[in-house]
């Protein structure tokens, strides 16, 4: 028998989950884990109800409310001021009860952003398929899980059948090598990647991140990279599981234990891409291309090093692109040639599924320690989950941040998107550790610049973008 | 889902790249538990001023495009979020077809589930169609899914590609779930195999 064809990590997970291949190549793909939240599930439950269907495997689902939950004051659903938000959360609570879906209540200490708690609780595992009605589901790819965002019709499809109809995606490899410079983090790596491949660069592909820069990241950093995969157009961004992954998972609440752990581990070790496997697209980068980064435009690909300047639209040949660039500058209130470090900021947001983990809060606290938030700047730190919050408080990070003048909030999606009371107002400029700088994303007319947690903290204490490498 | 067979209608030009889901339907409008009623918020940041009045320069605020059923746009339409509220809002407004050089993957999938046909055509063709749309009420474009052609106002036919399976579902207005449930026995046997091979896979039942 001839040796089997070398396969990528993606190929292996895909092959292991094909229930049936339909004549045109579309596959019925088995889904091992489904995470639900309050925003994209109500219409799916309604669909099930209308068709008289139920969940095929409720034991593979878990629900949590995150997008609408206030980060201060009462967190009980009935106390949520905005009626629409309250109804959405109460609807989730009603639906999970009616359909028997495992649920983490808002007051449970494990509650948090769905993409923070999946890995944290040991629910996101290598070699599995994981979906959620949220594009940042790519986060879980950092653990070697084929994880991607789906729409509400697909949420309903997974609930009813535990499968999805999927066409195979192409393989893309993004290889980053070299030691990261001082002050550079995973966020800077992924912003530099998107700057290079553009926001549509990954369309139609599943990305695998390789290279010693990626392997050298801790799990939090890897999750930051995978999280923003969708901003480069790919639905899923995988990192091969290794000892760092296994050490992270071991002992977590739902992670396999005892004999099951040994079995799982033996399987997970077979997952990394075989030598000679084919990638349809390959991109190579070195750490020399990565500095502390700041976005200037209204897509995450419009990014420059903090030492850079606002690019000039007149340098663009394509007329349409030039016009769009000009419109962005207008929206962002920027002029070509402006130094990023000359831009004064009004708001700082540290949190989100991109950068709401304990490592991110440590990075922010390290910069904040012994300094003060600049006059007139509002700076929020929002832990990604109740467990992150408790850990940070055990380490005294909350006190460091509070003493420096930051606000220390309760876990939720917060200022990443305008769905809860945390918003910026028109014209305000925000240094944000979140993932999207689209127009109006953080509030109508708000101006978002994406940065790392350390860069966000540096901006908070200087009142403008500052090169964190100069902050000692 | 309403079948999509052949559509002849007014096409609106939206010559922009990276039309993201926050432009199509901002997050603050996602706080609904229904699929319908989102059309009034479609393209809110492009379509309305802060006081709620219309921006006269936006194409969907102009005649005859208020009745547009087709949109012609540029690269990476629908990038960003997985929110199905984006196709719901388009559909609720009356849009059944979007023509662009390419689409963001999740938006592309979500469109089919709602009877909206996303058609990929090269940039040069989209440029041509955008010129056609400027003929106003005379600019009726036909999208014939059965024959896989877009017909320009001058009668020229432009072929497009589509997966056979997706075409079948759309032409017949079929529910994906109903289709998949016909393969229930395959799912049963997959799960039986998996119970052996991946017995380590934890369930979530202890959470509740």
XYZ file of C-alpha atoms in Angstrom:
680
model
C 0.000 0.000 0.000
C 1.395 3.386 -0.921
C 1.993 5.942 1.784
C -0.999 8.237 2.237
C -0.799 11.758 0.893
C 0.694 14.266 3.334
C -2.058 16.348 4.939
C -2.274 19.682 6.695
C -3.659 20.111 10.197
C -6.830 21.467 8.580
C -7.113 18.502 6.181
C -6.835 16.073 9.095
C -9.541 17.710 11.183
C -11.787 18.110 8.149
C -11.388 14.492 7.020
C -12.153 13.224 10.522
C -15.452 15.117 10.570
C -16.939 14.379 7.156
C -20.190 12.502 7.749
C -21.005 12.344 4.061
C -19.690 13.916 0.892
C -22.472 15.051 -1.461
C -22.087 14.653 -5.241
C -21.016 18.281 -5.843
C -18.318 18.123 -3.142
C -20.308 19.810 -0.372
C -19.751 17.925 2.882
C -21.993 17.208 5.822
C -19.496 18.092 8.526
C -19.922 16.890 12.106
C -19.719 19.590 14.765
C -18.236 18.572 18.122
C -18.990 21.734 20.056
C -21.425 24.603 19.694
C -21.243 27.781 21.763
C -24.311 30.042 21.892
C -24.936 33.601 22.985
C -27.966 35.845 23.184
C -27.568 37.877 19.982
C -27.478 35.318 17.188
C -29.536 32.491 18.720
C -33.128 33.726 19.320
C -34.216 33.373 15.680
C -32.633 29.898 15.555
C -34.627 28.700 18.576
C -37.709 30.272 17.012
C -37.019 28.289 13.832
C -36.757 25.033 15.771
C -39.962 25.793 17.606
C -41.829 26.588 14.380
C -40.694 23.314 12.786
C -41.281 21.241 15.927
C -37.596 20.266 16.098
C -35.322 19.855 19.091
C -31.569 19.730 19.710
C -30.023 16.515 18.486
C -27.201 16.571 21.065
C -27.759 19.205 23.757
C -24.768 17.773 25.630
C -22.421 19.255 23.011
C -23.768 22.799 23.350
C -23.197 25.494 25.920
C -24.758 28.944 26.185
C -23.687 32.165 27.834
C -24.885 35.787 27.567
C -22.129 38.276 26.841
C -22.769 40.991 24.233
C -25.532 42.870 26.105
C -24.379 42.554 29.708
C -23.546 45.829 31.515
C -20.048 46.013 33.016
C -21.109 47.981 36.080
C -24.088 47.994 38.403
C -26.513 45.115 38.602
C -25.962 42.296 36.156
C -29.266 40.564 36.797
C -31.202 40.363 33.495
C -34.297 42.078 34.900
C -32.173 45.102 35.862
C -30.749 45.684 32.373
C -31.961 49.174 31.522
C -32.211 48.925 27.758
C -35.372 47.017 26.960
C -34.106 45.338 23.778
C -30.981 44.102 25.556
C -33.013 42.818 28.488
C -35.412 40.967 26.199
C -32.552 39.345 24.325
C -30.925 38.067 27.524
C -34.219 36.922 29.025
C -35.077 35.175 25.749
C -31.812 33.228 25.928
C -32.569 32.165 29.492
C -36.048 31.065 28.484
C -34.803 29.213 25.397
C -32.025 27.271 27.130
C -34.545 26.107 29.710
C -37.125 25.075 27.117
C -34.611 23.245 24.892
C -32.419 21.827 27.655
C -29.208 23.600 26.673
C -26.411 23.753 29.264
C -26.087 27.390 30.354
C -23.669 29.465 32.389
C -25.778 32.028 34.267
C -24.697 35.658 34.394
C -23.941 35.583 38.106
C -21.858 32.387 37.804
C -18.172 33.178 38.355
C -17.370 31.405 35.070
C -19.554 33.769 33.020
C -17.731 35.819 30.413
C -17.171 36.391 26.719
C -17.943 33.180 24.879
C -14.493 33.050 23.213
C -12.701 33.597 26.496
C -14.578 30.939 28.433
C -14.460 28.174 25.797
C -10.696 27.655 26.141
C -10.711 28.659 29.812
C -13.142 25.888 30.768
C -11.443 23.248 28.610
C -14.351 23.133 26.137
C -12.217 24.098 23.123
C -9.944 21.183 22.273
C -7.448 20.213 19.558
C -8.728 18.185 16.640
C -12.366 19.117 17.232
C -14.815 21.178 15.202
C -16.285 24.113 17.090
C -18.774 26.716 15.895
C -20.595 29.731 17.276
C -22.797 32.434 15.794
C -19.985 34.922 16.028
C -17.160 35.601 13.592
C -14.491 35.680 16.313
C -15.002 31.968 16.868
C -11.709 31.738 14.980
C -10.155 32.346 18.439
C -10.399 28.659 19.357
C -8.164 27.768 16.389
C -5.255 28.677 18.670
C -5.815 25.325 20.393
C -5.818 23.420 17.122
C -9.605 23.304 16.879
C -11.264 23.901 13.508
C -13.391 26.745 14.798
C -15.386 29.207 12.741
C -18.239 31.687 12.922
C -21.646 30.873 11.467
C -24.898 32.698 10.795
C -28.147 32.104 12.640
C -29.540 29.681 10.026
C -26.443 27.572 10.577
C -26.862 27.857 14.353
C -30.300 26.307 13.875
C -28.815 23.682 11.546
C -26.236 22.637 14.147
C -28.842 22.496 16.871
C -31.131 20.277 14.788
C -28.543 18.022 13.124
C -25.192 18.479 14.936
C -23.726 19.036 11.469
C -23.198 21.791 8.919
C -23.219 21.749 5.139
C -19.784 23.028 4.168
C -17.706 23.262 1.031
C -14.034 22.440 1.670
C -11.811 25.509 2.098
C -8.353 26.080 0.730
C -5.212 25.832 2.861
C -3.257 28.988 3.578
C -0.072 29.099 5.612
C 1.204 32.221 7.317
C 4.704 31.673 8.611
C 6.278 34.183 10.986
C 9.873 33.778 12.116
C 12.254 35.645 14.385
C 12.247 36.955 17.931
C 9.699 39.673 18.626
C 11.199 43.045 19.452
C 10.808 44.836 22.739
C 7.258 46.013 23.360
C 5.773 43.792 20.629
C 2.984 41.364 21.412
C 0.711 38.909 19.627
C -1.632 41.792 18.780
C 1.143 43.532 16.874
C 1.902 40.261 15.071
C -1.667 39.827 13.863
C -2.143 43.503 12.959
C 1.050 43.313 10.883
C -0.229 40.122 9.224
C -3.562 41.721 8.261
C -1.720 44.816 7.053
C 0.227 42.529 4.756
C -2.463 40.158 3.439
C -5.281 42.792 3.522
C -8.796 42.269 4.873
C -9.778 39.966 2.003
C -6.460 38.077 1.804
C -7.791 34.983 3.531
C -11.191 34.733 1.808
C -11.993 31.118 0.947
C -9.128 29.792 3.058
C -8.444 28.295 6.435
C -5.208 29.770 7.755
C -2.556 27.827 9.626
C -0.061 30.003 11.499
C 3.427 28.533 11.681
C 6.975 29.617 12.468
C 8.977 30.143 15.633
C 7.395 33.534 16.380
C 3.975 31.885 16.571
C 5.223 28.789 18.408
C 6.945 31.092 20.908
C 3.674 32.794 21.887
C 1.858 31.712 25.038
C -1.734 30.467 24.642
C -3.203 33.924 25.288
C -1.053 35.358 22.505
C -1.952 32.537 20.153
C -5.637 33.178 20.843
C -5.171 36.875 20.023
C -3.683 35.910 16.649
C -6.359 33.315 15.826
C -9.092 35.681 17.042
C -8.317 38.267 14.384
C -8.076 35.720 11.567
C -11.526 36.757 10.366
C -10.274 40.340 9.961
C -7.979 38.950 7.274
C -10.945 37.280 5.576
C -10.422 33.652 6.669
C -13.049 32.067 8.855
C -10.640 29.850 10.784
C -7.029 30.283 11.901
C -5.288 27.215 13.274
C -2.122 26.760 15.287
C -0.741 23.228 15.645
C -1.206 21.874 19.165
C 2.050 21.336 21.056
C 3.268 21.067 24.642
C 2.239 24.689 25.305
C -1.314 23.759 24.242
C -1.417 20.543 26.261
C -0.080 22.261 29.396
C -2.741 24.947 29.005
C -5.628 22.483 28.664
C -4.659 19.980 31.331
C -6.760 20.191 34.465
C -9.360 22.632 33.120
C -12.947 22.011 34.183
C -14.243 20.135 31.155
C -10.907 18.897 29.784
C -10.503 15.115 29.477
C -9.087 13.502 32.604
C -7.306 10.242 33.491
C -7.515 7.615 30.795
C -9.474 9.967 28.535
C -6.643 12.509 28.771
C -4.054 9.929 27.681
C -6.216 8.909 24.733
C -6.845 12.494 23.721
C -3.182 13.408 24.012
C -2.106 10.494 21.831
C -4.578 11.649 19.176
C -3.696 15.339 19.426
C -0.036 14.513 18.809
C -0.941 13.093 15.379
C -2.571 16.354 14.267
C 0.300 18.642 13.170
C 0.731 19.087 9.411
C 2.728 16.336 7.691
C 6.018 17.287 6.021
C 5.378 18.004 2.350
C 1.654 18.766 2.767
C 0.236 21.196 0.235
C -0.808 24.763 1.013
C -2.677 26.634 -1.715
C -1.291 29.969 -0.539
C 1.774 30.738 1.577
C 2.860 34.000 3.170
C 6.205 34.459 4.878
C 6.996 37.200 7.351
C 9.768 37.968 9.789
C 9.653 39.715 13.134
C 11.560 42.599 11.511
C 8.205 43.603 9.924
C 6.553 43.829 13.343
C 6.652 46.842 15.655
C 4.083 48.114 18.146
C 1.257 48.789 15.672
C -1.653 51.256 15.481
C -4.474 51.225 12.922
C -5.341 54.542 11.310
C -8.279 53.667 9.024
C -11.625 51.939 9.277
C -10.517 48.420 8.371
C -8.042 46.433 10.490
C -5.633 46.163 7.564
C -4.873 49.882 7.638
C -2.107 49.766 10.136
C 1.269 51.406 10.679
C 3.994 51.141 13.327
C 3.454 53.631 16.148
C 6.448 55.556 14.789
C 4.657 55.858 11.431
C 2.505 58.522 9.848
C -1.003 58.679 8.385
C -0.597 57.576 4.738
C -1.386 60.002 1.926
C -4.269 59.005 -0.365
C -2.610 60.845 -3.242
C -0.063 58.002 -3.301
C -2.814 55.569 -4.380
C -3.248 55.049 -8.131
C -6.699 53.407 -8.160
C -9.305 56.162 -8.150
C -11.919 54.234 -6.193
C -9.442 53.208 -3.503
C -8.167 56.773 -3.270
C -11.701 58.092 -2.740
C -12.373 55.496 -0.038
C -9.104 56.331 1.679
C -10.046 60.001 1.660
C -13.449 59.244 3.133
C -11.786 57.243 5.909
C -9.445 60.099 6.786
C -12.450 62.382 7.008
C -14.302 59.962 9.257
C -11.236 59.426 11.432
C -10.441 63.159 11.583
C -6.904 62.654 10.305
C -4.649 64.445 7.854
C -2.009 62.743 5.721
C 1.484 62.887 7.183
C 0.305 63.240 10.794
C 2.483 61.304 13.240
C 0.538 58.626 15.095
C 2.226 59.793 18.313
C 0.688 63.251 17.825
C -2.858 61.922 18.006
C -4.599 62.757 21.284
C -7.055 60.159 22.547
C -10.242 60.446 24.610
C -10.999 56.862 25.550
C -9.032 53.678 26.195
C -10.612 50.242 26.110
C -8.702 47.198 27.337
C -10.688 43.984 27.020
C -12.699 41.946 24.434
C -12.318 38.417 23.104
C -9.112 39.611 21.428
C -7.349 40.941 24.520
C -9.418 40.230 27.624
C -7.288 37.467 29.145
C -5.187 37.617 32.305
C -1.944 38.011 30.312
C -3.426 41.094 28.599
C -4.395 42.661 31.901
C -0.924 41.954 33.296
C 0.627 43.699 30.263
C -1.603 46.743 30.788
C -0.937 46.837 34.536
C 2.805 46.679 33.967
C 2.668 49.903 31.941
C 0.111 51.535 34.259
C 2.017 50.805 37.473
C 3.130 54.008 39.175
C 1.624 56.197 36.444
C -1.644 58.116 36.111
C -4.274 58.142 33.382
C -3.941 61.471 31.548
C -6.435 64.251 32.317
C -9.635 64.019 30.327
C -9.078 60.400 29.303
C -11.548 57.685 30.249
C -9.803 54.313 30.529
C -11.724 51.057 30.950
C -10.320 47.658 31.807
C -12.851 44.884 31.281
C -11.774 41.321 32.095
C -12.975 38.731 29.594
C -14.549 36.470 32.205
C -15.321 36.134 35.876
C -12.349 33.798 36.254
C -10.003 36.326 34.625
C -11.364 39.009 36.940
C -10.835 36.862 40.037
C -7.293 35.965 38.955
C -6.408 39.606 38.288
C -7.753 40.606 41.689
C -5.782 37.808 43.356
C -2.657 39.232 41.729
C -3.522 42.787 42.824
C -3.746 44.026 39.224
C -7.086 45.713 39.897
C -5.487 47.861 42.604
C -2.599 48.890 40.328
C -5.041 49.871 37.605
C -7.471 51.650 39.944
C -4.630 53.610 41.557
C -3.531 54.699 38.096
C -7.046 55.968 37.386
C -8.398 53.142 35.220
C -11.934 51.858 35.717
C -12.125 48.187 36.713
C -15.301 46.642 35.323
C -17.222 43.363 35.257
C -16.783 40.892 32.361
C -18.647 41.365 29.060
C -18.025 42.361 25.446
C -18.221 45.971 26.644
C -16.875 48.638 24.316
C -15.909 46.259 21.531
C -19.280 46.860 19.906
C -22.147 49.219 20.633
C -24.592 46.717 22.135
C -24.359 47.575 25.822
C -23.992 50.800 27.825
C -20.219 51.060 27.114
C -19.904 53.190 23.990
C -17.849 56.054 22.691
C -19.553 59.167 21.338
C -19.246 60.866 17.949
C -15.790 62.273 17.310
C -14.176 60.594 20.313
C -10.876 58.880 19.577
C -10.325 55.519 21.243
C -7.242 53.353 21.698
C -8.849 49.934 21.770
C -7.571 46.411 22.237
C -10.603 45.028 20.392
C -10.674 43.654 16.852
C -12.656 45.979 14.594
C -12.236 49.634 13.731
C -15.222 49.783 11.379
C -17.164 53.050 11.288
C -19.528 53.248 14.242
C -18.349 49.948 15.701
C -17.773 51.340 19.208
C -20.572 53.901 18.990
C -22.002 56.202 16.302
C -19.277 58.448 14.886
C -16.614 56.989 17.187
C -13.005 56.723 15.973
C -11.304 53.457 16.798
C -7.584 52.703 16.672
C -6.654 49.080 17.316
C -3.628 48.459 19.516
C -2.145 45.943 21.963
C -2.950 46.090 25.707
C 0.481 47.583 26.518
C 0.039 50.232 23.805
C -3.472 50.993 25.056
C -2.174 51.495 28.599
C 0.656 53.668 27.251
C -1.920 55.786 25.391
C -4.001 56.089 28.569
C -1.168 57.486 30.659
C 0.212 59.845 28.000
C -3.123 60.994 26.548
C -1.947 60.221 23.003
C -0.474 57.265 21.177
C 2.938 56.553 22.617
C 5.699 54.131 21.753
C 5.563 51.619 24.566
C 9.243 50.806 23.932
C 10.164 54.234 25.301
C 8.245 53.778 28.512
C 10.823 51.752 30.406
C -37.492 30.196 2.155
C -38.740 31.827 -1.032
C -37.268 30.186 -4.155
C -34.979 32.227 -6.385
C -35.469 31.450 -10.061
C -35.297 34.501 -12.289
C -35.301 38.109 -11.163
C -35.673 41.215 -13.313
C -35.348 44.405 -11.353
C -33.724 47.727 -10.672
C -30.078 47.515 -9.690
C -28.475 50.037 -7.360
C -24.788 50.910 -7.724
C -22.682 50.756 -4.564
C -19.166 51.172 -5.926
C -17.339 50.537 -2.642
C -14.896 47.893 -1.456
C -15.110 46.230 1.963
C -18.759 47.097 2.633
C -18.653 45.694 6.171
C -21.479 44.230 8.233
C -21.459 47.222 10.597
C -22.285 49.403 7.576
C -24.997 47.005 6.412
C -26.576 46.803 9.867
C -24.880 48.395 12.907
C -24.635 46.351 16.120
C -27.180 48.469 17.990
C -29.896 47.112 15.708
C -29.047 43.478 16.473
C -31.046 43.538 19.689
C -34.017 41.890 18.114
C -35.374 38.416 18.531
C -37.035 38.455 15.106
C -35.765 38.121 11.548
C -38.077 40.715 10.038
C -38.256 44.480 10.286
C -34.566 45.272 9.812
C -34.965 46.836 6.347
C -35.561 50.293 7.814
C -32.058 50.163 9.307
C -30.285 48.767 6.224
C -27.055 50.720 5.531
C -27.999 53.068 8.384
C -24.658 54.939 8.586
C -24.644 55.550 4.820
C -28.356 56.164 4.462
C -29.333 58.393 7.381
C -28.069 61.471 9.198
C -27.734 61.420 12.969
C -31.139 63.088 13.325
C -32.709 60.255 11.316
C -33.226 62.282 8.137
C -32.179 60.762 4.830
C -28.824 61.498 3.232
C -29.999 62.534 -0.258
C -26.683 61.550 -1.848
C -27.033 57.878 -0.845
C -28.229 55.744 -3.713
C -31.074 53.972 -1.914
C -32.568 57.366 -1.032
C -32.918 58.188 -4.729
C -35.481 57.180 -7.337
C -35.719 54.623 -8.831
C -33.247 52.863 -6.492
C -35.602 52.961 -3.516
C -37.165 49.956 -5.222
C -33.867 48.253 -6.030
C -33.823 44.467 -5.861
C -30.207 44.084 -6.949
C -27.027 45.733 -5.651
C -23.794 45.950 -7.624
C -20.749 46.531 -5.419
C -16.981 46.021 -5.318
C -14.593 43.613 -3.572
C -15.086 41.868 -0.224
C -18.756 42.718 0.244
C -20.103 41.712 3.674
C -16.798 41.510 5.526
C -16.736 41.451 9.308
C -19.310 39.900 11.555
C -21.240 36.639 11.151
C -24.517 38.434 11.877
C -27.285 37.042 9.694
C -29.010 40.329 10.423
C -27.067 41.612 7.387
C -28.878 39.444 4.815
C -32.113 39.787 6.849
C -31.897 43.578 6.532
C -31.136 43.366 2.807
C -34.010 40.958 2.227
C -36.415 43.022 4.323
C -35.567 46.057 2.190
C -36.277 44.022 -0.939
C -32.788 43.071 -2.146
C -32.646 39.542 -3.601
C -29.308 39.608 -5.421
C -25.874 41.168 -4.892
C -23.284 41.249 -7.636
C -19.637 41.856 -6.671
C -16.125 40.626 -7.585
C -16.029 38.656 -4.318
C -17.720 38.328 -0.949
C -16.683 37.662 2.624
C -17.151 33.941 3.310
C -19.670 34.041 6.172
C -21.854 36.657 4.498
C -21.770 34.601 1.287
C -23.068 31.522 3.153
C -25.666 33.470 5.092
C -27.118 34.990 1.916
C -28.010 31.625 0.400
C -29.836 30.594 3.582
C -32.175 33.526 3.086
C -32.930 33.264 -0.586
C -30.471 35.998 -1.558
C -28.221 35.164 -4.483
C -24.651 36.499 -4.289
C -23.127 36.541 -7.788
C -19.368 36.748 -8.276
C -18.333 38.571 -11.457
C -14.976 40.133 -12.340
C -14.310 43.777 -11.431
C -14.422 44.850 -15.101
C -17.922 43.379 -15.455
C -19.048 45.006 -12.204
C -17.765 48.345 -13.527
C -19.845 47.809 -16.645
C -22.952 46.887 -14.625
C -22.447 49.971 -12.440
C -22.526 52.068 -15.617
C -25.720 50.241 -16.622
C -27.367 51.016 -13.280
C -26.899 54.727 -13.925
C -29.549 54.473 -16.640
C -32.031 54.707 -13.756
C -35.472 53.162 -14.224
C -34.464 51.827 -17.623
C -31.618 49.905 -16.022
C -33.388 46.674 -15.400
C -30.990 43.823 -14.937
C -32.083 40.216 -15.126
C -30.523 37.490 -13.017
C -31.465 34.053 -14.309
C -30.339 31.406 -11.836
C -31.558 28.433 -13.859
C -29.429 29.453 -16.855
C -26.707 31.049 -14.674
C -26.618 34.325 -16.568
C -26.884 38.005 -15.751
C -28.593 39.900 -18.583
C -27.560 43.533 -19.108
C -30.157 46.138 -20.180
C -28.768 45.879 -23.724
C -29.485 42.147 -23.789
C -25.889 40.975 -23.417
C -25.683 37.813 -21.306
C -22.902 37.321 -18.756
C -22.482 33.779 -17.380
C -21.680 33.178 -13.694
C -20.613 30.192 -11.588
C -22.484 28.693 -8.642
C -22.229 25.430 -6.658
C -24.714 22.885 -7.963
C -26.011 22.092 -4.474
C -26.593 25.720 -3.519
C -28.302 26.340 -6.845
C -30.619 23.394 -6.247
C -31.607 24.630 -2.767
C -32.163 28.190 -3.966
C -34.149 27.267 -7.087
C -36.489 25.141 -5.011
C -36.536 27.284 -1.885
C -35.449 24.264 0.144
C -34.700 24.308 3.840
C -31.123 23.123 4.512
C -32.122 21.361 7.691
C -34.773 19.311 5.932
C -32.143 18.269 3.377
C -29.610 17.242 5.991
C -32.167 15.331 8.040
C -32.592 13.027 5.035
C -29.052 11.880 5.889
C -29.884 11.109 9.536
C -28.695 7.520 9.318
C -25.259 8.699 8.170
C -25.133 11.020 11.167
C -26.206 8.168 13.460
C -23.446 5.889 12.235
C -20.871 8.687 12.374
C -21.761 9.294 16.017
C -21.543 5.580 16.790
C -18.038 5.423 15.276
C -17.037 8.572 17.083
C -18.098 7.225 20.441
C -15.267 4.720 20.056
C -12.641 6.870 18.328
C -13.143 10.007 20.338
C -14.447 8.755 23.612
C -12.409 11.484 25.317
C -14.658 14.243 23.991
C -16.274 15.848 27.054
C -19.967 16.739 27.224
C -21.247 19.991 28.698
C -24.032 18.507 30.767
C -22.375 19.146 34.129
C -22.493 22.894 33.484
C -26.183 23.449 33.969
